[in-house]
Amino acid sequence: AVDTIAVFGEMMRFDLRDGFPLITSRSLKGSMKALVGELLWFLSGSTNVADLHRHGVRLWDQWAAPEICAQMGYPPGELGPVYGKQWRHWGPGGRDQITELIDRIKKDPDSRRHIVTAWNPDELDSVFIAPCHHMFQCFVSEGGISLMLNQRSADIPVGVPFNIASYALLLRMIAQVCGLEAHYFIHVLGDAHIYSDQIPA
């Protein structure tokens, strides 16, 4: 195991009216295609890396290695109930949280229930890696919409720049579909950490 330096309970706020929060770190260099591909994969409800491969995206390959799939009891390339499944087919009834979110924003913008969660306690043992960015909530005010992401585990130099751009893009997509202006993206970090072997870089 690699040691980490960590802090708990940090927050960042980005106003999308001032521009898109794309942090030009090494982890994001040349990877906008992968970022967009992964987000569309989540939104499609897919849980198989073959659907990512069709767009040249291989972000999840390490979790879909044959030995991991076999260990989890899944066919090759299948990841189990990860983000796409939770977002679009939650629980035994297969609730589509994304469609419900969009409908609720349009019909009842002042609701405090504009929430999508990927944290399903009943299925945590069915995935090799539990969801890191586990819940987001939207808020509508003055013709605009904001999105707050809660992330339980945050790899600061590698994962977080990717997460910021991904959810800022998601906010813009939701805003466009709902006929609203994208306002704030708020990022709440639980365990925010850097690995000791990342420090030299």
PDB file of C-alpha atoms in Angstrom:
ATOM      1  CA  ALA A   1       0.000   0.000   0.000  1.00  0.00           C
ATOM      2  CA  VAL A   2       1.143   3.534  -0.766  1.00  0.00           C
ATOM      3  CA  ASP A   3       1.006   6.129   2.027  1.00  0.00           C
ATOM      4  CA  THR A   4      -1.225   9.161   1.641  1.00  0.00           C
ATOM      5  CA  ILE A   5      -1.409  12.690   2.996  1.00  0.00           C
ATOM      6  CA  ALA A   6      -5.065  13.552   3.537  1.00  0.00           C
ATOM      7  CA  VAL A   7      -7.415  16.253   4.769  1.00  0.00           C
ATOM      8  CA  PHE A   8     -11.155  15.947   5.339  1.00  0.00           C
ATOM      9  CA  GLY A   9     -14.090  18.129   4.415  1.00  0.00           C
ATOM     10  CA  GLU A  10     -12.841  20.593   1.806  1.00  0.00           C
ATOM     11  CA  MET A  11     -14.941  22.552  -0.697  1.00  0.00           C
ATOM     12  CA  MET A  12     -14.412  24.372  -4.005  1.00  0.00           C
ATOM     13  CA  ARG A  13     -16.826  26.627  -5.898  1.00  0.00           C
ATOM     14  CA  PHE A  14     -16.721  27.506  -9.599  1.00  0.00           C
ATOM     15  CA  ASP A  15     -18.993  30.013 -11.342  1.00  0.00           C
ATOM     16  CA  LEU A  16     -19.561  28.656 -14.856  1.00  0.00           C
ATOM     17  CA  ARG A  17     -20.613  32.121 -16.009  1.00  0.00           C
ATOM     18  CA  ASP A  18     -16.928  33.042 -15.664  1.00  0.00           C
ATOM     19  CA  GLY A  19     -15.825  30.175 -17.903  1.00  0.00           C
ATOM     20  CA  PHE A  20     -15.398  26.418 -17.881  1.00  0.00           C
ATOM     21  CA  PRO A  21     -13.296  25.062 -14.963  1.00  0.00           C
ATOM     22  CA  LEU A  22     -10.773  23.026 -16.922  1.00  0.00           C
ATOM     23  CA  ILE A  23      -7.634  22.563 -14.841  1.00  0.00           C
ATOM     24  CA  THR A  24      -4.782  21.932 -17.249  1.00  0.00           C
ATOM     25  CA  SER A  25      -3.093  19.270 -15.155  1.00  0.00           C
ATOM     26  CA  ARG A  26      -1.127  16.378 -16.577  1.00  0.00           C
ATOM     27  CA  SER A  27      -4.077  14.075 -15.832  1.00  0.00           C
ATOM     28  CA  LEU A  28      -6.360  16.089 -18.158  1.00  0.00           C
ATOM     29  CA  LYS A  29      -3.917  16.747 -20.969  1.00  0.00           C
ATOM     30  CA  GLY A  30      -5.429  15.391 -24.167  1.00  0.00           C
ATOM     31  CA  SER A  31      -8.192  13.558 -22.324  1.00  0.00           C
ATOM     32  CA  MET A  32     -11.325  15.607 -23.044  1.00  0.00           C
ATOM     33  CA  LYS A  33     -12.488  12.857 -25.390  1.00  0.00           C
ATOM     34  CA  ALA A  34     -12.181  10.351 -22.561  1.00  0.00           C
ATOM     35  CA  LEU A  35     -13.941  12.685 -20.138  1.00  0.00           C
ATOM     36  CA  VAL A  36     -16.897  13.239 -22.456  1.00  0.00           C
ATOM     37  CA  GLY A  37     -16.995   9.560 -23.395  1.00  0.00           C
ATOM     38  CA  GLU A  38     -17.104   8.462 -19.768  1.00  0.00           C
ATOM     39  CA  LEU A  39     -19.869  10.931 -18.863  1.00  0.00           C
ATOM     40  CA  LEU A  40     -22.000   9.824 -21.819  1.00  0.00           C
ATOM     41  CA  TRP A  41     -21.350   6.205 -20.785  1.00  0.00           C
ATOM     42  CA  PHE A  42     -22.652   6.939 -17.276  1.00  0.00           C
ATOM     43  CA  LEU A  43     -25.717   8.657 -18.731  1.00  0.00           C
ATOM     44  CA  SER A  44     -26.393   5.746 -21.086  1.00  0.00           C
ATOM     45  CA  GLY A  45     -26.740   3.381 -18.134  1.00  0.00           C
ATOM     46  CA  SER A  46     -24.070   1.019 -19.440  1.00  0.00           C
ATOM     47  CA  THR A  47     -21.803  -0.916 -17.080  1.00  0.00           C
ATOM     48  CA  ASN A  48     -19.645  -2.671 -19.693  1.00  0.00           C
ATOM     49  CA  VAL A  49     -16.315  -1.317 -20.923  1.00  0.00           C
ATOM     50  CA  ALA A  50     -17.074  -2.519 -24.462  1.00  0.00           C
ATOM     51  CA  ASP A  51     -19.356   0.501 -24.826  1.00  0.00           C
ATOM     52  CA  LEU A  52     -16.468   2.766 -23.823  1.00  0.00           C
ATOM     53  CA  HIS A  53     -14.063   1.019 -26.185  1.00  0.00           C
ATOM     54  CA  ARG A  54     -16.327   1.833 -29.138  1.00  0.00           C
ATOM     55  CA  HIS A  55     -15.408   5.483 -28.523  1.00  0.00           C
ATOM     56  CA  GLY A  56     -11.733   4.775 -27.902  1.00  0.00           C
ATOM     57  CA  VAL A  57     -12.009   5.264 -24.136  1.00  0.00           C
ATOM     58  CA  ARG A  58     -10.155   2.886 -21.823  1.00  0.00           C
ATOM     59  CA  LEU A  59     -10.426   4.645 -18.435  1.00  0.00           C
ATOM     60  CA  TRP A  60     -12.070   1.675 -16.735  1.00  0.00           C
ATOM     61  CA  ASP A  61      -9.961  -1.148 -18.187  1.00  0.00           C
ATOM     62  CA  GLN A  62      -8.016  -1.751 -14.958  1.00  0.00           C
ATOM     63  CA  TRP A  63     -11.310  -2.553 -13.173  1.00  0.00           C
ATOM     64  CA  ALA A  64     -12.441  -4.825 -16.023  1.00  0.00           C
ATOM     65  CA  ALA A  65      -9.354  -7.048 -16.126  1.00  0.00           C
ATOM     66  CA  PRO A  66     -10.303 -10.725 -16.655  1.00  0.00           C
ATOM     67  CA  GLU A  67      -9.155 -11.733 -13.166  1.00  0.00           C
ATOM     68  CA  ILE A  68     -11.257  -9.000 -11.530  1.00  0.00           C
ATOM     69  CA  CYS A  69     -14.351  -9.854 -13.584  1.00  0.00           C
ATOM     70  CA  ALA A  70     -13.891 -13.519 -12.671  1.00  0.00           C
ATOM     71  CA  GLN A  71     -13.398 -12.638  -8.994  1.00  0.00           C
ATOM     72  CA  MET A  72     -16.662 -10.671  -8.995  1.00  0.00           C
ATOM     73  CA  GLY A  73     -18.497 -13.341 -10.988  1.00  0.00           C
ATOM     74  CA  TYR A  74     -19.059 -11.150 -14.082  1.00  0.00           C
ATOM     75  CA  PRO A  75     -18.461 -11.865 -17.773  1.00  0.00           C
ATOM     76  CA  PRO A  76     -15.460 -10.169 -19.420  1.00  0.00           C
ATOM     77  CA  GLY A  77     -15.723  -6.384 -19.492  1.00  0.00           C
ATOM     78  CA  GLU A  78     -18.651  -6.189 -17.094  1.00  0.00           C
ATOM     79  CA  LEU A  79     -18.190  -3.944 -14.033  1.00  0.00           C
ATOM     80  CA  GLY A  80     -21.400  -4.659 -12.146  1.00  0.00           C
ATOM     81  CA  PRO A  81     -23.681  -1.975 -10.634  1.00  0.00           C
ATOM     82  CA  VAL A  82     -21.395   1.055 -11.097  1.00  0.00           C
ATOM     83  CA  TYR A  83     -22.470   4.636 -11.896  1.00  0.00           C
ATOM     84  CA  GLY A  84     -24.508   3.994 -15.039  1.00  0.00           C
ATOM     85  CA  LYS A  85     -26.587   1.316 -13.378  1.00  0.00           C
ATOM     86  CA  GLN A  86     -27.247   3.401 -10.271  1.00  0.00           C
ATOM     87  CA  TRP A  87     -28.067   6.554 -12.223  1.00  0.00           C
ATOM     88  CA  ARG A  88     -30.424   4.903 -14.721  1.00  0.00           C
ATOM     89  CA  HIS A  89     -31.591   1.597 -13.163  1.00  0.00           C
ATOM     90  CA  TRP A  90     -31.586   2.055  -9.367  1.00  0.00           C
ATOM     91  CA  GLY A  91     -32.775  -0.812  -7.170  1.00  0.00           C
ATOM     92  CA  PRO A  92     -35.164  -3.674  -7.886  1.00  0.00           C
ATOM     93  CA  GLY A  93     -37.608  -1.387  -9.720  1.00  0.00           C
ATOM     94  CA  GLY A  94     -34.916   0.061 -11.974  1.00  0.00           C
ATOM     95  CA  ARG A  95     -35.616   3.719 -11.204  1.00  0.00           C
ATOM     96  CA  ASP A  96     -34.209   6.144 -13.734  1.00  0.00           C
ATOM     97  CA  GLN A  97     -32.797   8.856 -11.476  1.00  0.00           C
ATOM     98  CA  ILE A  98     -31.630  11.057 -14.365  1.00  0.00           C
ATOM     99  CA  THR A  99     -35.026  11.197 -16.063  1.00  0.00           C
ATOM    100  CA  GLU A 100     -36.698  11.820 -12.691  1.00  0.00           C
ATOM    101  CA  LEU A 101     -34.219  14.634 -11.956  1.00  0.00           C
ATOM    102  CA  ILE A 102     -34.865  16.391 -15.271  1.00  0.00           C
ATOM    103  CA  ASP A 103     -38.641  16.028 -14.930  1.00  0.00           C
ATOM    104  CA  ARG A 104     -38.591  17.350 -11.366  1.00  0.00           C
ATOM    105  CA  ILE A 105     -36.431  20.358 -12.261  1.00  0.00           C
ATOM    106  CA  LYS A 106     -38.844  21.271 -15.061  1.00  0.00           C
ATOM    107  CA  LYS A 107     -42.068  20.697 -13.097  1.00  0.00           C
ATOM    108  CA  ASP A 108     -41.008  21.717  -9.585  1.00  0.00           C
ATOM    109  CA  PRO A 109     -37.821  23.790  -9.796  1.00  0.00           C
ATOM    110  CA  ASP A 110     -38.024  24.870  -6.132  1.00  0.00           C
ATOM    111  CA  SER A 111     -37.943  21.274  -4.877  1.00  0.00           C
ATOM    112  CA  ARG A 112     -35.169  20.277  -2.478  1.00  0.00           C
ATOM    113  CA  ARG A 113     -35.156  16.758  -3.901  1.00  0.00           C
ATOM    114  CA  HIS A 114     -33.058  17.320  -7.033  1.00  0.00           C
ATOM    115  CA  ILE A 115     -30.670  14.535  -6.023  1.00  0.00           C
ATOM    116  CA  VAL A 116     -28.978  11.649  -7.853  1.00  0.00           C
ATOM    117  CA  THR A 117     -26.997   9.094  -5.876  1.00  0.00           C
ATOM    118  CA  ALA A 118     -24.654   6.296  -6.867  1.00  0.00           C
ATOM    119  CA  TRP A 119     -24.221   5.076  -3.283  1.00  0.00           C
ATOM    120  CA  ASN A 120     -26.404   1.974  -3.028  1.00  0.00           C
ATOM    121  CA  PRO A 121     -25.563   0.104   0.214  1.00  0.00           C
ATOM    122  CA  ASP A 122     -27.304  -3.039  -1.051  1.00  0.00           C
ATOM    123  CA  GLU A 123     -24.882  -3.321  -3.979  1.00  0.00           C
ATOM    124  CA  LEU A 124     -21.564  -2.120  -2.570  1.00  0.00           C
ATOM    125  CA  ASP A 125     -20.304  -5.706  -2.331  1.00  0.00           C
ATOM    126  CA  SER A 126     -21.171  -6.244  -5.996  1.00  0.00           C
ATOM    127  CA  VAL A 127     -18.596  -3.761  -7.308  1.00  0.00           C
ATOM    128  CA  PHE A 128     -14.803  -3.940  -7.124  1.00  0.00           C
ATOM    129  CA  ILE A 129     -14.515  -0.232  -6.336  1.00  0.00           C
ATOM    130  CA  ALA A 130     -17.215   1.717  -4.489  1.00  0.00           C
ATOM    131  CA  PRO A 131     -18.374   5.009  -6.071  1.00  0.00           C
ATOM    132  CA  CYS A 132     -16.050   7.893  -5.236  1.00  0.00           C
ATOM    133  CA  HIS A 133     -18.237  10.752  -6.504  1.00  0.00           C
ATOM    134  CA  HIS A 134     -21.311   9.326  -4.872  1.00  0.00           C
ATOM    135  CA  MET A 135     -24.050  11.992  -4.934  1.00  0.00           C
ATOM    136  CA  PHE A 136     -24.966  15.246  -6.634  1.00  0.00           C
ATOM    137  CA  GLN A 137     -27.721  17.758  -5.944  1.00  0.00           C
ATOM    138  CA  CYS A 138     -29.111  20.545  -8.119  1.00  0.00           C
ATOM    139  CA  PHE A 139     -30.510  23.901  -7.049  1.00  0.00           C
ATOM    140  CA  VAL A 140     -32.582  26.255  -9.216  1.00  0.00           C
ATOM    141  CA  SER A 141     -32.658  30.012  -8.590  1.00  0.00           C
ATOM    142  CA  GLU A 142     -33.114  33.193 -10.653  1.00  0.00           C
ATOM    143  CA  GLY A 143     -33.224  31.413 -13.998  1.00  0.00           C
ATOM    144  CA  GLY A 144     -30.069  29.442 -13.279  1.00  0.00           C
ATOM    145  CA  ILE A 145     -29.116  26.033 -11.975  1.00  0.00           C
ATOM    146  CA  SER A 146     -26.218  25.022  -9.733  1.00  0.00           C
ATOM    147  CA  LEU A 147     -24.858  21.561  -8.974  1.00  0.00           C
ATOM    148  CA  MET A 148     -23.132  20.336  -5.817  1.00  0.00           C
ATOM    149  CA  LEU A 149     -21.089  17.143  -5.997  1.00  0.00           C
ATOM    150  CA  ASN A 150     -20.227  15.129  -2.887  1.00  0.00           C
ATOM    151  CA  GLN A 151     -17.119  12.980  -3.282  1.00  0.00           C
ATOM    152  CA  ARG A 152     -16.097  10.563  -0.521  1.00  0.00           C
ATOM    153  CA  SER A 153     -12.612   9.841  -1.885  1.00  0.00           C
ATOM    154  CA  ALA A 154     -10.667  12.399  -3.902  1.00  0.00           C
ATOM    155  CA  ASP A 155      -7.270  11.838  -5.532  1.00  0.00           C
ATOM    156  CA  ILE A 156      -6.238  15.492  -5.765  1.00  0.00           C
ATOM    157  CA  PRO A 157      -3.607  15.566  -8.551  1.00  0.00           C
ATOM    158  CA  VAL A 158      -5.098  12.866 -10.799  1.00  0.00           C
ATOM    159  CA  GLY A 159      -8.820  12.351 -10.223  1.00  0.00           C
ATOM    160  CA  VAL A 160     -10.103  15.708  -8.995  1.00  0.00           C
ATOM    161  CA  PRO A 161      -9.326  17.813 -12.121  1.00  0.00           C
ATOM    162  CA  PHE A 162     -11.179  15.157 -14.136  1.00  0.00           C
ATOM    163  CA  ASN A 163     -14.140  15.156 -11.720  1.00  0.00           C
ATOM    164  CA  ILE A 164     -14.406  18.958 -11.800  1.00  0.00           C
ATOM    165  CA  ALA A 165     -14.547  19.065 -15.591  1.00  0.00           C
ATOM    166  CA  SER A 166     -16.905  16.086 -15.830  1.00  0.00           C
ATOM    167  CA  TYR A 167     -19.513  17.467 -13.440  1.00  0.00           C
ATOM    168  CA  ALA A 168     -19.210  20.998 -14.789  1.00  0.00           C
ATOM    169  CA  LEU A 169     -20.023  19.507 -18.193  1.00  0.00           C
ATOM    170  CA  LEU A 170     -22.925  17.579 -16.665  1.00  0.00           C
ATOM    171  CA  LEU A 171     -24.229  20.815 -15.146  1.00  0.00           C
ATOM    172  CA  ARG A 172     -24.111  22.513 -18.535  1.00  0.00           C
ATOM    173  CA  MET A 173     -25.963  19.585 -20.103  1.00  0.00           C
ATOM    174  CA  ILE A 174     -28.697  19.636 -17.441  1.00  0.00           C
ATOM    175  CA  ALA A 175     -28.997  23.416 -17.760  1.00  0.00           C
ATOM    176  CA  GLN A 176     -29.405  23.194 -21.536  1.00  0.00           C
ATOM    177  CA  VAL A 177     -32.035  20.436 -21.358  1.00  0.00           C
ATOM    178  CA  CYS A 178     -33.990  22.359 -18.710  1.00  0.00           C
ATOM    179  CA  GLY A 179     -33.731  25.760 -20.405  1.00  0.00           C
ATOM    180  CA  LEU A 180     -31.670  27.283 -17.591  1.00  0.00           C
ATOM    181  CA  GLU A 181     -28.301  29.016 -17.258  1.00  0.00           C
ATOM    182  CA  ALA A 182     -25.468  27.056 -15.658  1.00  0.00           C
ATOM    183  CA  HIS A 183     -24.415  28.870 -12.485  1.00  0.00           C
ATOM    184  CA  TYR A 184     -22.264  27.306  -9.750  1.00  0.00           C
ATOM    185  CA  PHE A 185     -20.517  23.965  -9.591  1.00  0.00           C
ATOM    186  CA  ILE A 186     -19.715  23.223  -5.936  1.00  0.00           C
ATOM    187  CA  HIS A 187     -17.352  20.352  -5.165  1.00  0.00           C
ATOM    188  CA  VAL A 188     -17.391  18.915  -1.628  1.00  0.00           C
ATOM    189  CA  LEU A 189     -14.492  16.584  -0.843  1.00  0.00           C
ATOM    190  CA  GLY A 190     -14.557  14.049   1.968  1.00  0.00           C
ATOM    191  CA  ASP A 191     -11.166  12.311   2.120  1.00  0.00           C
ATOM    192  CA  ALA A 192      -9.026  14.578  -0.077  1.00  0.00           C
ATOM    193  CA  HIS A 193      -5.632  12.969  -0.506  1.00  0.00           C
ATOM    194  CA  ILE A 194      -2.367  12.796  -2.382  1.00  0.00           C
ATOM    195  CA  TYR A 195      -0.279   9.629  -2.555  1.00  0.00           C
ATOM    196  CA  SER A 196       3.306   9.844  -1.376  1.00  0.00           C
ATOM    197  CA  ASP A 197       4.619   8.661  -4.746  1.00  0.00           C
ATOM    198  CA  GLN A 198       2.779  11.586  -6.430  1.00  0.00           C
ATOM    199  CA  ILE A 199       4.668  14.246  -4.462  1.00  0.00           C
ATOM    200  CA  PRO A 200       7.821  14.315  -6.664  1.00  0.00           C
ATOM    201  CA  ALA A 201       5.651  14.984  -9.743  1.00  0.00           C
TER     202      ALA A 201
END
